[in-house]
């Protein structure tokens, strides 16, 4: 199996890349990155690209499965417009190219609460991306909507606080379907679904992700 991935330097993307390289079923991994990174392996072909220059990287989007793990924060992006460009624009372009190049399976990390009709910016953006990719009609389109993610060595203060609050509520028996999830567990479940993809459009909400990942 040949896999192509964007966002392999993020927390979940790093874990997924390691699993892809280690998987016997995977023969080749093409990773598109914005900056050079240190991972090397005979299976891995890492390409530094400018996502604004589709003509330079579009031809590399081919294979059996495409993973979209790309994303940024509002703070890191510097504003809503810049975040939308990364979280919607780049990812949708990646999906469109994958579909044009006959990649049968597309795996997307979205977010709990994703809804194109939401009045809130982030869940609306995620919902709009899901809706746009679904319209491309992949043979297998698998969407993961995790709740709070536990990322090793994260510097996101808001994320740490959110995980702490959810963990406390879980201890009280509340919001069990929104429990924190280690990015390694999410990556493992993504690979499992990619190796045996269900037909059509599959959405895994937070509770299902927690149950099936064994978290």
PDB file of N, CA and C in Angstrom, residues 60-131:
ATOM      1  N   UNK A  60       2.380  14.753  -6.929  1.00  0.00           N
ATOM      2  CA  UNK A  60       2.819  13.741  -5.972  1.00  0.00           C
ATOM      3  C   UNK A  60       1.656  13.081  -5.232  1.00  0.00           C
ATOM      4  N   UNK A  61       0.448  13.589  -5.415  1.00  0.00           N
ATOM      5  CA  UNK A  61      -0.703  13.079  -4.673  1.00  0.00           C
ATOM      6  C   UNK A  61      -1.285  11.878  -5.401  1.00  0.00           C
ATOM      7  N   UNK A  62      -0.754  10.721  -5.066  1.00  0.00           N
ATOM      8  CA  UNK A  62      -1.244   9.482  -5.663  1.00  0.00           C
ATOM      9  C   UNK A  62      -1.010   8.353  -4.674  1.00  0.00           C
ATOM     10  N   UNK A  63      -1.715   7.253  -4.881  1.00  0.00           N
ATOM     11  CA  UNK A  63      -1.527   6.115  -3.999  1.00  0.00           C
ATOM     12  C   UNK A  63      -2.838   5.450  -3.648  1.00  0.00           C
ATOM     13  N   UNK A  64      -2.836   4.720  -2.532  1.00  0.00           N
ATOM     14  CA  UNK A  64      -4.000   3.959  -2.090  1.00  0.00           C
ATOM     15  C   UNK A  64      -4.798   4.680  -1.012  1.00  0.00           C
ATOM     16  N   UNK A  65      -4.128   5.513  -0.234  1.00  0.00           N
ATOM     17  CA  UNK A  65      -4.816   6.233   0.833  1.00  0.00           C
ATOM     18  C   UNK A  65      -4.130   7.577   1.059  1.00  0.00           C
ATOM     19  N   UNK A  66      -4.945   8.591   1.341  1.00  0.00           N
ATOM     20  CA  UNK A  66      -4.440   9.926   1.657  1.00  0.00           C
ATOM     21  C   UNK A  66      -4.897  10.293   3.063  1.00  0.00           C
ATOM     22  N   UNK A  67      -3.968  10.755   3.870  1.00  0.00           N
ATOM     23  CA  UNK A  67      -4.264  11.177   5.236  1.00  0.00           C
ATOM     24  C   UNK A  67      -4.096  12.687   5.349  1.00  0.00           C
ATOM     25  N   UNK A  68      -5.114  13.367   5.859  1.00  0.00           N
ATOM     26  CA  UNK A  68      -5.027  14.807   6.059  1.00  0.00           C
ATOM     27  C   UNK A  68      -4.994  15.098   7.555  1.00  0.00           C
ATOM     28  N   UNK A  69      -3.795  15.401   8.042  1.00  0.00           N
ATOM     29  CA  UNK A  69      -3.586  15.697   9.461  1.00  0.00           C
ATOM     30  C   UNK A  69      -3.166  17.146   9.665  1.00  0.00           C
ATOM     31  N   UNK A  70      -3.285  17.949   8.637  1.00  0.00           N
ATOM     32  CA  UNK A  70      -2.815  19.326   8.682  1.00  0.00           C
ATOM     33  C   UNK A  70      -3.748  20.178   9.532  1.00  0.00           C
ATOM     34  N   UNK A  71      -3.189  21.155  10.208  1.00  0.00           N
ATOM     35  CA  UNK A  71      -4.014  22.065  10.992  1.00  0.00           C
ATOM     36  C   UNK A  71      -3.150  23.053  11.742  1.00  0.00           C
ATOM     37  N   UNK A  72      -3.767  24.147  12.156  1.00  0.00           N
ATOM     38  CA  UNK A  72      -3.065  25.150  12.925  1.00  0.00           C
ATOM     39  C   UNK A  72      -4.040  25.755  13.933  1.00  0.00           C
ATOM     40  N   UNK A  73      -3.531  26.605  14.788  1.00  0.00           N
ATOM     41  CA  UNK A  73      -4.379  27.294  15.752  1.00  0.00           C
ATOM     42  C   UNK A  73      -4.585  28.729  15.301  1.00  0.00           C
ATOM     43  N   UNK A  74      -5.595  29.351  15.853  1.00  0.00           N
ATOM     44  CA  UNK A  74      -5.862  30.744  15.522  1.00  0.00           C
ATOM     45  C   UNK A  74      -4.676  31.623  15.902  1.00  0.00           C
ATOM     46  N   UNK A  75      -4.104  31.331  17.051  1.00  0.00           N
ATOM     47  CA  UNK A  75      -2.959  32.114  17.524  1.00  0.00           C
ATOM     48  C   UNK A  75      -1.748  31.937  16.613  1.00  0.00           C
ATOM     49  N   UNK A  76      -1.442  30.679  16.256  1.00  0.00           N
ATOM     50  CA  UNK A  76      -0.278  30.425  15.409  1.00  0.00           C
ATOM     51  C   UNK A  76      -0.465  31.005  14.016  1.00  0.00           C
ATOM     52  N   UNK A  77      -1.693  30.943  13.500  1.00  0.00           N
ATOM     53  CA  UNK A  77      -1.961  31.443  12.157  1.00  0.00           C
ATOM     54  C   UNK A  77      -1.948  32.966  12.101  1.00  0.00           C
ATOM     55  N   UNK A  78      -2.372  33.589  13.190  1.00  0.00           N
ATOM     56  CA  UNK A  78      -2.396  35.043  13.233  1.00  0.00           C
ATOM     57  C   UNK A  78      -3.737  35.662  12.894  1.00  0.00           C
ATOM     58  N   UNK A  79      -4.763  34.846  12.723  1.00  0.00           N
ATOM     59  CA  UNK A  79      -6.098  35.377  12.418  1.00  0.00           C
ATOM     60  C   UNK A  79      -6.964  34.320  11.765  1.00  0.00           C
ATOM     61  N   UNK A  80      -8.258  34.598  11.701  1.00  0.00           N
ATOM     62  CA  UNK A  80      -9.202  33.631  11.156  1.00  0.00           C
ATOM     63  C   UNK A  80      -8.968  33.355   9.677  1.00  0.00           C
ATOM     64  N   UNK A  81      -8.676  34.386   8.925  1.00  0.00           N
ATOM     65  CA  UNK A  81      -8.465  34.197   7.488  1.00  0.00           C
ATOM     66  C   UNK A  81      -7.286  33.286   7.220  1.00  0.00           C
ATOM     67  N   UNK A  82      -6.194  33.492   7.961  1.00  0.00           N
ATOM     68  CA  UNK A  82      -4.999  32.669   7.780  1.00  0.00           C
ATOM     69  C   UNK A  82      -5.255  31.240   8.247  1.00  0.00           C
ATOM     70  N   UNK A  83      -5.993  31.075   9.335  1.00  0.00           N
ATOM     71  CA  UNK A  83      -6.303  29.729   9.800  1.00  0.00           C
ATOM     72  C   UNK A  83      -7.206  28.995   8.804  1.00  0.00           C
ATOM     73  N   UNK A  84      -8.164  29.697   8.247  1.00  0.00           N
ATOM     74  CA  UNK A  84      -9.067  29.088   7.269  1.00  0.00           C
ATOM     75  C   UNK A  84      -8.289  28.630   6.033  1.00  0.00           C
ATOM     76  N   UNK A  85      -7.295  29.398   5.671  1.00  0.00           N
ATOM     77  CA  UNK A  85      -6.485  29.044   4.499  1.00  0.00           C
ATOM     78  C   UNK A  85      -5.798  27.704   4.697  1.00  0.00           C
ATOM     79  N   UNK A  86      -5.285  27.464   5.921  1.00  0.00           N
ATOM     80  CA  UNK A  86      -4.602  26.209   6.222  1.00  0.00           C
ATOM     81  C   UNK A  86      -5.592  25.091   6.467  1.00  0.00           C
ATOM     82  N   UNK A  87      -6.532  25.337   7.384  1.00  0.00           N
ATOM     83  CA  UNK A  87      -7.417  24.271   7.839  1.00  0.00           C
ATOM     84  C   UNK A  87      -8.495  23.894   6.829  1.00  0.00           C
ATOM     85  N   UNK A  88      -8.877  24.817   5.994  1.00  0.00           N
ATOM     86  CA  UNK A  88      -9.831  24.475   4.938  1.00  0.00           C
ATOM     87  C   UNK A  88      -9.140  24.447   3.573  1.00  0.00           C
ATOM     88  N   UNK A  89      -8.522  25.534   3.188  1.00  0.00           N
ATOM     89  CA  UNK A  89      -7.994  25.679   1.831  1.00  0.00           C
ATOM     90  C   UNK A  89      -6.982  24.624   1.431  1.00  0.00           C
ATOM     91  N   UNK A  90      -5.924  24.477   2.220  1.00  0.00           N
ATOM     92  CA  UNK A  90      -4.882  23.519   1.868  1.00  0.00           C
ATOM     93  C   UNK A  90      -5.417  22.081   1.914  1.00  0.00           C
ATOM     94  N   UNK A  91      -6.219  21.795   2.919  1.00  0.00           N
ATOM     95  CA  UNK A  91      -6.720  20.424   3.059  1.00  0.00           C
ATOM     96  C   UNK A  91      -7.709  20.075   1.944  1.00  0.00           C
ATOM     97  N   UNK A  92      -8.551  21.028   1.565  1.00  0.00           N
ATOM     98  CA  UNK A  92      -9.483  20.734   0.487  1.00  0.00           C
ATOM     99  C   UNK A  92      -8.750  20.550  -0.840  1.00  0.00           C
ATOM    100  N   UNK A  93      -7.746  21.365  -1.086  1.00  0.00           N
ATOM    101  CA  UNK A  93      -6.952  21.208  -2.311  1.00  0.00           C
ATOM    102  C   UNK A  93      -6.298  19.843  -2.342  1.00  0.00           C
ATOM    103  N   UNK A  94      -5.765  19.417  -1.211  1.00  0.00           N
ATOM    104  CA  UNK A  94      -5.158  18.089  -1.099  1.00  0.00           C
ATOM    105  C   UNK A  94      -6.188  17.007  -1.422  1.00  0.00           C
ATOM    106  N   UNK A  95      -7.378  17.139  -0.859  1.00  0.00           N
ATOM    107  CA  UNK A  95      -8.433  16.154  -1.106  1.00  0.00           C
ATOM    108  C   UNK A  95      -8.850  16.147  -2.575  1.00  0.00           C
ATOM    109  N   UNK A  96      -9.002  17.324  -3.137  1.00  0.00           N
ATOM    110  CA  UNK A  96      -9.427  17.416  -4.543  1.00  0.00           C
ATOM    111  C   UNK A  96      -8.407  16.742  -5.458  1.00  0.00           C
ATOM    112  N   UNK A  97      -7.134  16.967  -5.196  1.00  0.00           N
ATOM    113  CA  UNK A  97      -6.086  16.355  -6.013  1.00  0.00           C
ATOM    114  C   UNK A  97      -6.059  14.839  -5.826  1.00  0.00           C
ATOM    115  N   UNK A  98      -6.280  14.409  -4.588  1.00  0.00           N
ATOM    116  CA  UNK A  98      -6.321  12.970  -4.329  1.00  0.00           C
ATOM    117  C   UNK A  98      -7.453  12.325  -5.128  1.00  0.00           C
ATOM    118  N   UNK A  99      -8.584  12.986  -5.147  1.00  0.00           N
ATOM    119  CA  UNK A  99      -9.729  12.442  -5.900  1.00  0.00           C
ATOM    120  C   UNK A  99      -9.440  12.436  -7.397  1.00  0.00           C
ATOM    121  N   UNK A 100      -8.843  13.515  -7.903  1.00  0.00           N
ATOM    122  CA  UNK A 100      -8.526  13.597  -9.330  1.00  0.00           C
ATOM    123  C   UNK A 100      -7.522  12.532  -9.745  1.00  0.00           C
ATOM    124  N   UNK A 101      -6.639  12.155  -8.803  1.00  0.00           N
ATOM    125  CA  UNK A 101      -5.613  11.165  -9.099  1.00  0.00           C
ATOM    126  C   UNK A 101      -6.044   9.768  -8.670  1.00  0.00           C
ATOM    127  N   UNK A 102      -7.339   9.610  -8.424  1.00  0.00           N
ATOM    128  CA  UNK A 102      -7.944   8.290  -8.197  1.00  0.00           C
ATOM    129  C   UNK A 102      -7.453   7.587  -6.938  1.00  0.00           C
ATOM    130  N   UNK A 103      -7.127   8.359  -5.909  1.00  0.00           N
ATOM    131  CA  UNK A 103      -6.846   7.762  -4.602  1.00  0.00           C
ATOM    132  C   UNK A 103      -8.189   7.305  -4.021  1.00  0.00           C
ATOM    133  N   UNK A 104      -8.365   6.036  -3.707  1.00  0.00           N
ATOM    134  CA  UNK A 104      -9.689   5.557  -3.298  1.00  0.00           C
ATOM    135  C   UNK A 104     -10.101   5.917  -1.878  1.00  0.00           C
ATOM    136  N   UNK A 105      -9.122   6.078  -0.981  1.00  0.00           N
ATOM    137  CA  UNK A 105      -9.442   6.275   0.435  1.00  0.00           C
ATOM    138  C   UNK A 105      -8.878   7.598   0.947  1.00  0.00           C
ATOM    139  N   UNK A 106      -9.735   8.373   1.616  1.00  0.00           N
ATOM    140  CA  UNK A 106      -9.300   9.640   2.189  1.00  0.00           C
ATOM    141  C   UNK A 106      -9.664   9.647   3.667  1.00  0.00           C
ATOM    142  N   UNK A 107      -8.671   9.906   4.513  1.00  0.00           N
ATOM    143  CA  UNK A 107      -8.850   9.909   5.965  1.00  0.00           C
ATOM    144  C   UNK A 107      -8.577  11.310   6.480  1.00  0.00           C
ATOM    145  N   UNK A 108      -9.547  11.876   7.196  1.00  0.00           N
ATOM    146  CA  UNK A 108      -9.483  13.269   7.634  1.00  0.00           C
ATOM    147  C   UNK A 108      -9.628  13.375   9.147  1.00  0.00           C
ATOM    148  N   UNK A 109      -8.738  14.135   9.777  1.00  0.00           N
ATOM    149  CA  UNK A 109      -8.931  14.496  11.179  1.00  0.00           C
ATOM    150  C   UNK A 109      -9.743  15.781  11.216  1.00  0.00           C
ATOM    151  N   UNK A 110     -10.920  15.696  11.786  1.00  0.00           N
ATOM    152  CA  UNK A 110     -11.779  16.871  11.941  1.00  0.00           C
ATOM    153  C   UNK A 110     -11.817  17.238  13.422  1.00  0.00           C
ATOM    154  N   UNK A 111     -12.986  17.542  13.938  1.00  0.00           N
ATOM    155  CA  UNK A 111     -13.096  17.943  15.336  1.00  0.00           C
ATOM    156  C   UNK A 111     -14.485  17.646  15.866  1.00  0.00           C
ATOM    157  N   UNK A 112     -14.557  17.318  17.128  1.00  0.00           N
ATOM    158  CA  UNK A 112     -15.859  17.136  17.755  1.00  0.00           C
ATOM    159  C   UNK A 112     -16.685  18.410  17.603  1.00  0.00           C
ATOM    160  N   UNK A 113     -17.939  18.260  17.250  1.00  0.00           N
ATOM    161  CA  UNK A 113     -18.806  19.419  17.084  1.00  0.00           C
ATOM    162  C   UNK A 113     -18.759  20.051  15.711  1.00  0.00           C
ATOM    163  N   UNK A 114     -18.007  19.462  14.778  1.00  0.00           N
ATOM    164  CA  UNK A 114     -17.929  20.021  13.421  1.00  0.00           C
ATOM    165  C   UNK A 114     -19.325  20.148  12.825  1.00  0.00           C
ATOM    166  N   UNK A 115     -19.636  21.335  12.317  1.00  0.00           N
ATOM    167  CA  UNK A 115     -20.979  21.593  11.796  1.00  0.00           C
ATOM    168  C   UNK A 115     -20.918  22.804  10.872  1.00  0.00           C
ATOM    169  N   UNK A 116     -21.215  22.635   9.583  1.00  0.00           N
ATOM    170  CA  UNK A 116     -21.124  23.756   8.641  1.00  0.00           C
ATOM    171  C   UNK A 116     -22.115  24.880   8.946  1.00  0.00           C
ATOM    172  N   UNK A 117     -23.108  24.611   9.792  1.00  0.00           N
ATOM    173  CA  UNK A 117     -24.106  25.631  10.131  1.00  0.00           C
ATOM    174  C   UNK A 117     -23.859  26.256  11.505  1.00  0.00           C
ATOM    175  N   UNK A 118     -22.758  25.891  12.133  1.00  0.00           N
ATOM    176  CA  UNK A 118     -22.460  26.433  13.456  1.00  0.00           C
ATOM    177  C   UNK A 118     -22.252  27.946  13.391  1.00  0.00           C
ATOM    178  N   UNK A 119     -22.621  28.629  14.446  1.00  0.00           N
ATOM    179  CA  UNK A 119     -22.380  30.072  14.534  1.00  0.00           C
ATOM    180  C   UNK A 119     -20.952  30.368  15.002  1.00  0.00           C
ATOM    181  N   UNK A 120     -20.241  29.327  15.434  1.00  0.00           N
ATOM    182  CA  UNK A 120     -18.867  29.490  15.902  1.00  0.00           C
ATOM    183  C   UNK A 120     -17.888  29.184  14.781  1.00  0.00           C
ATOM    184  N   UNK A 121     -16.832  29.952  14.712  1.00  0.00           N
ATOM    185  CA  UNK A 121     -15.904  29.866  13.588  1.00  0.00           C
ATOM    186  C   UNK A 121     -15.271  28.490  13.433  1.00  0.00           C
ATOM    187  N   UNK A 122     -14.681  27.955  14.484  1.00  0.00           N
ATOM    188  CA  UNK A 122     -13.901  26.717  14.344  1.00  0.00           C
ATOM    189  C   UNK A 122     -14.759  25.515  13.950  1.00  0.00           C
ATOM    190  N   UNK A 123     -15.836  25.205  14.680  1.00  0.00           N
ATOM    191  CA  UNK A 123     -16.650  24.052  14.254  1.00  0.00           C
ATOM    192  C   UNK A 123     -17.297  24.258  12.891  1.00  0.00           C
ATOM    193  N   UNK A 124     -17.608  25.515  12.527  1.00  0.00           N
ATOM    194  CA  UNK A 124     -18.170  25.777  11.194  1.00  0.00           C
ATOM    195  C   UNK A 124     -17.132  25.493  10.119  1.00  0.00           C
ATOM    196  N   UNK A 125     -15.903  25.921  10.330  1.00  0.00           N
ATOM    197  CA  UNK A 125     -14.828  25.678   9.374  1.00  0.00           C
ATOM    198  C   UNK A 125     -14.606  24.180   9.183  1.00  0.00           C
ATOM    199  N   UNK A 126     -14.564  23.441  10.280  1.00  0.00           N
ATOM    200  CA  UNK A 126     -14.367  21.993  10.195  1.00  0.00           C
ATOM    201  C   UNK A 126     -15.542  21.323   9.485  1.00  0.00           C
ATOM    202  N   UNK A 127     -16.747  21.777   9.796  1.00  0.00           N
ATOM    203  CA  UNK A 127     -17.921  21.223   9.136  1.00  0.00           C
ATOM    204  C   UNK A 127     -17.944  21.518   7.648  1.00  0.00           C
ATOM    205  N   UNK A 128     -17.540  22.706   7.267  1.00  0.00           N
ATOM    206  CA  UNK A 128     -17.487  23.074   5.856  1.00  0.00           C
ATOM    207  C   UNK A 128     -16.465  22.216   5.107  1.00  0.00           C
ATOM    208  N   UNK A 129     -15.352  21.917   5.756  1.00  0.00           N
ATOM    209  CA  UNK A 129     -14.346  21.069   5.115  1.00  0.00           C
ATOM    210  C   UNK A 129     -14.888  19.657   4.927  1.00  0.00           C
ATOM    211  N   UNK A 130     -15.483  19.107   5.949  1.00  0.00           N
ATOM    212  CA  UNK A 130     -16.075  17.767   5.826  1.00  0.00           C
ATOM    213  C   UNK A 130     -17.082  17.724   4.681  1.00  0.00           C
ATOM    214  N   UNK A 131     -17.933  18.718   4.621  1.00  0.00           N
ATOM    215  CA  UNK A 131     -18.980  18.769   3.602  1.00  0.00           C
ATOM    216  C   UNK A 131     -18.373  18.852   2.199  1.00  0.00           C
TER     217      UNK A 131
END
